[in-house]
Tab-separated table of C-alpha atoms in Angstrom:
chain	number	residue	atom	x	y	z
V	92	MET	CA	9.173	-22.724	3.679
V	93	ARG	CA	10.291	-19.476	2.039
V	94	ILE	CA	8.260	-16.313	2.528
V	95	ALA	CA	8.797	-12.800	1.197
V	96	LEU	CA	7.686	-9.464	2.626
V	97	PRO	CA	8.066	-5.952	1.186
V	98	THR	CA	10.120	-3.989	3.678
V	99	GLU	CA	10.853	-0.400	4.575
V	100	ASN	CA	12.887	0.368	7.699
V	101	GLY	CA	12.351	-3.155	9.048
V	102	ARG	CA	8.561	-2.976	8.779
V	103	VAL	CA	6.109	-4.368	6.240
V	104	ASN	CA	5.828	-1.849	3.400
V	105	GLN	CA	2.131	-1.252	2.830
V	106	HIS	CA	2.368	-0.810	-0.944
V	107	PHE	CA	3.583	-3.836	-2.924
V	108	GLY	CA	4.188	-2.051	-6.236
V	109	ARG	CA	6.263	0.730	-4.727
V	110	SER	CA	8.443	-1.477	-2.559
V	111	ARG	CA	12.140	-1.040	-3.260
V	112	GLU	CA	13.203	-3.988	-1.097
V	113	PHE	CA	11.836	-7.333	-0.073
V	114	VAL	CA	13.114	-9.620	2.636
V	115	ILE	CA	12.962	-13.358	2.028
V	116	PHE	CA	12.928	-15.611	5.068
V	117	GLU	CA	13.586	-19.316	5.070
V	118	MET	CA	11.566	-20.667	7.967
V	119	ASP	CA	11.840	-23.880	9.959
V	120	GLY	CA	8.758	-23.856	12.131
V	121	GLU	CA	8.795	-20.466	13.864
V	122	GLN	CA	12.569	-20.150	13.529
V	123	ILE	CA	14.158	-17.957	10.876
V	124	GLN	CA	16.913	-20.075	9.302
V	125	ASN	CA	18.036	-17.599	6.662
V	126	ARG	CA	17.289	-14.009	5.716
V	127	GLU	CA	17.993	-12.395	2.340
V	128	THR	CA	17.236	-8.799	1.407
V	129	VAL	CA	16.553	-8.284	-2.294
V	130	SER	CA	16.531	-4.904	-4.037
V	131	THR	CA	13.572	-4.547	-6.387
V	132	ALA	CA	13.947	-0.850	-7.215
V	133	SER	CA	14.201	-1.645	-10.940
V	134	LEU	CA	11.039	-3.777	-10.787
V	135	GLN	CA	8.603	-1.328	-9.204
V	136	HIS	CA	5.104	-1.924	-10.647
V	137	ASN	CA	6.545	-4.709	-12.855
V	138	HIS	CA	4.172	-7.411	-11.645
V	139	GLU	CA	5.422	-10.141	-13.962
V	140	GLY	CA	9.073	-9.366	-13.198
V	141	LEU	CA	8.476	-9.449	-9.445
V	142	ALA	CA	6.522	-12.708	-9.690
V	143	GLU	CA	9.322	-14.294	-11.719
V	144	LEU	CA	11.944	-13.072	-9.239
V	145	PHE	CA	10.069	-14.601	-6.302
V	146	LYS	CA	9.517	-17.871	-8.155
V	147	ASN	CA	13.251	-18.059	-8.972
V	148	LYS	CA	14.055	-17.409	-5.295
V	149	GLY	CA	11.803	-20.309	-4.253
V	150	VAL	CA	9.239	-18.130	-2.460
V	151	ASP	CA	6.071	-19.995	-1.458
V	152	THR	CA	4.136	-17.114	0.097
V	153	LEU	CA	4.179	-13.323	-0.161
V	154	ILE	CA	2.937	-11.457	2.919
V	155	LEU	CA	2.186	-7.745	2.577
V	156	GLY	CA	-0.073	-4.819	3.330
V	157	GLY	CA	-1.873	-3.937	0.099
V	158	ILE	CA	-1.625	-5.061	-3.514
V	159	GLY	CA	-3.507	-4.637	-6.778
V	160	PRO	CA	-5.507	-7.419	-8.420
V	161	ARG	CA	-3.199	-7.664	-11.465
V	162	ALA	CA	-0.191	-8.187	-9.211
V	163	VAL	CA	-2.061	-10.885	-7.252
V	164	GLU	CA	-2.936	-12.599	-10.524
V	165	ALA	CA	0.693	-12.522	-11.720
V	166	LEU	CA	1.946	-13.997	-8.440
V	167	GLN	CA	-0.721	-16.698	-8.369
V	168	GLN	CA	0.163	-17.710	-11.934
V	169	TYR	CA	3.620	-18.558	-10.568
V	170	GLY	CA	2.101	-20.561	-7.716
V	171	ILE	CA	2.849	-17.963	-5.041
V	172	ARG	CA	0.289	-17.580	-2.254
V	173	VAL	CA	-0.577	-13.965	-1.341
V	174	LEU	CA	-1.609	-12.825	2.157
V	175	THR	CA	-2.735	-9.201	2.479
V	176	GLY	CA	-3.375	-6.852	5.365
V	177	ALA	CA	-0.137	-7.503	7.269
V	178	SER	CA	1.591	-4.771	9.251
V	179	GLY	CA	4.392	-4.503	11.783
V	180	GLY	CA	7.991	-5.635	11.926
V	181	VAL	CA	8.934	-8.122	9.194
V	182	GLU	CA	10.415	-10.678	11.608
V	183	GLU	CA	7.403	-10.651	13.927
V	184	VAL	CA	5.040	-10.956	10.940
V	185	ALA	CA	7.086	-13.878	9.557
V	186	ARG	CA	6.922	-15.676	12.899
V	187	ALA	CA	3.174	-14.983	13.223
V	188	TYR	CA	2.662	-16.554	9.796
V	189	ALA	CA	4.722	-19.600	10.779
V	190	ARG	CA	2.555	-20.014	13.911
V	191	GLY	CA	-0.605	-19.807	11.796
V	192	ASP	CA	-1.671	-16.544	13.423
V	193	LEU	CA	-2.024	-14.450	10.241
V	194	VAL	CA	-5.335	-14.135	8.459
V	195	SER	CA	-5.393	-12.542	5.024
V	196	ARG	CA	-7.584	-9.445	4.833
V	197	ASP	CA	-9.003	-8.148	1.575
V	198	VAL	CA	-6.665	-5.205	0.989
V	199	LEU	CA	-6.542	-4.728	-2.757
V	200	CYS	CA	-5.768	-1.547	-4.660
V	201	ASP	CA	-7.760	-0.902	-7.795
V	202	HIS	CA	-6.471	2.524	-8.668
V	203	GLY	CA	-3.644	3.996	-10.740
V	204	HIS	CA	0.049	4.095	-9.909
V	205	ASP	CA	0.121	7.828	-9.135
V	206	HIS	CA	-1.996	7.519	-5.999
V	207	SER	CA	-1.390	7.704	-2.301
V	208	CYS	CA	-2.326	4.326	-0.859
V	209	ASN	CA	-3.571	4.387	2.719
V	210	HIS	CA	-3.986	0.722	3.618
């Protein structure tokens, strides 16, 4: 299973579209088998480009804080599951997901790109 999380200083970045880095974990049960950090600075707010990147990296699930409906739609078109409302350290969130302890909360942005998101 491969999961991706937007990251900032080792924690889940709360704003998908403004994330400059994502960490992709390859999980075997609760164990992290591989970790890859991917720069996405050139893809900020490029929903289709981000979705294609994750698909090409073999990501099954994206776990994050908040995200807009168009970004969710783009990811789902590539078969990527989206879980919202996550917070905390990326490794602990990844392990919580692997244990089945994460529940997606409805944290969607429906405002413009020049906002301050407080998820």
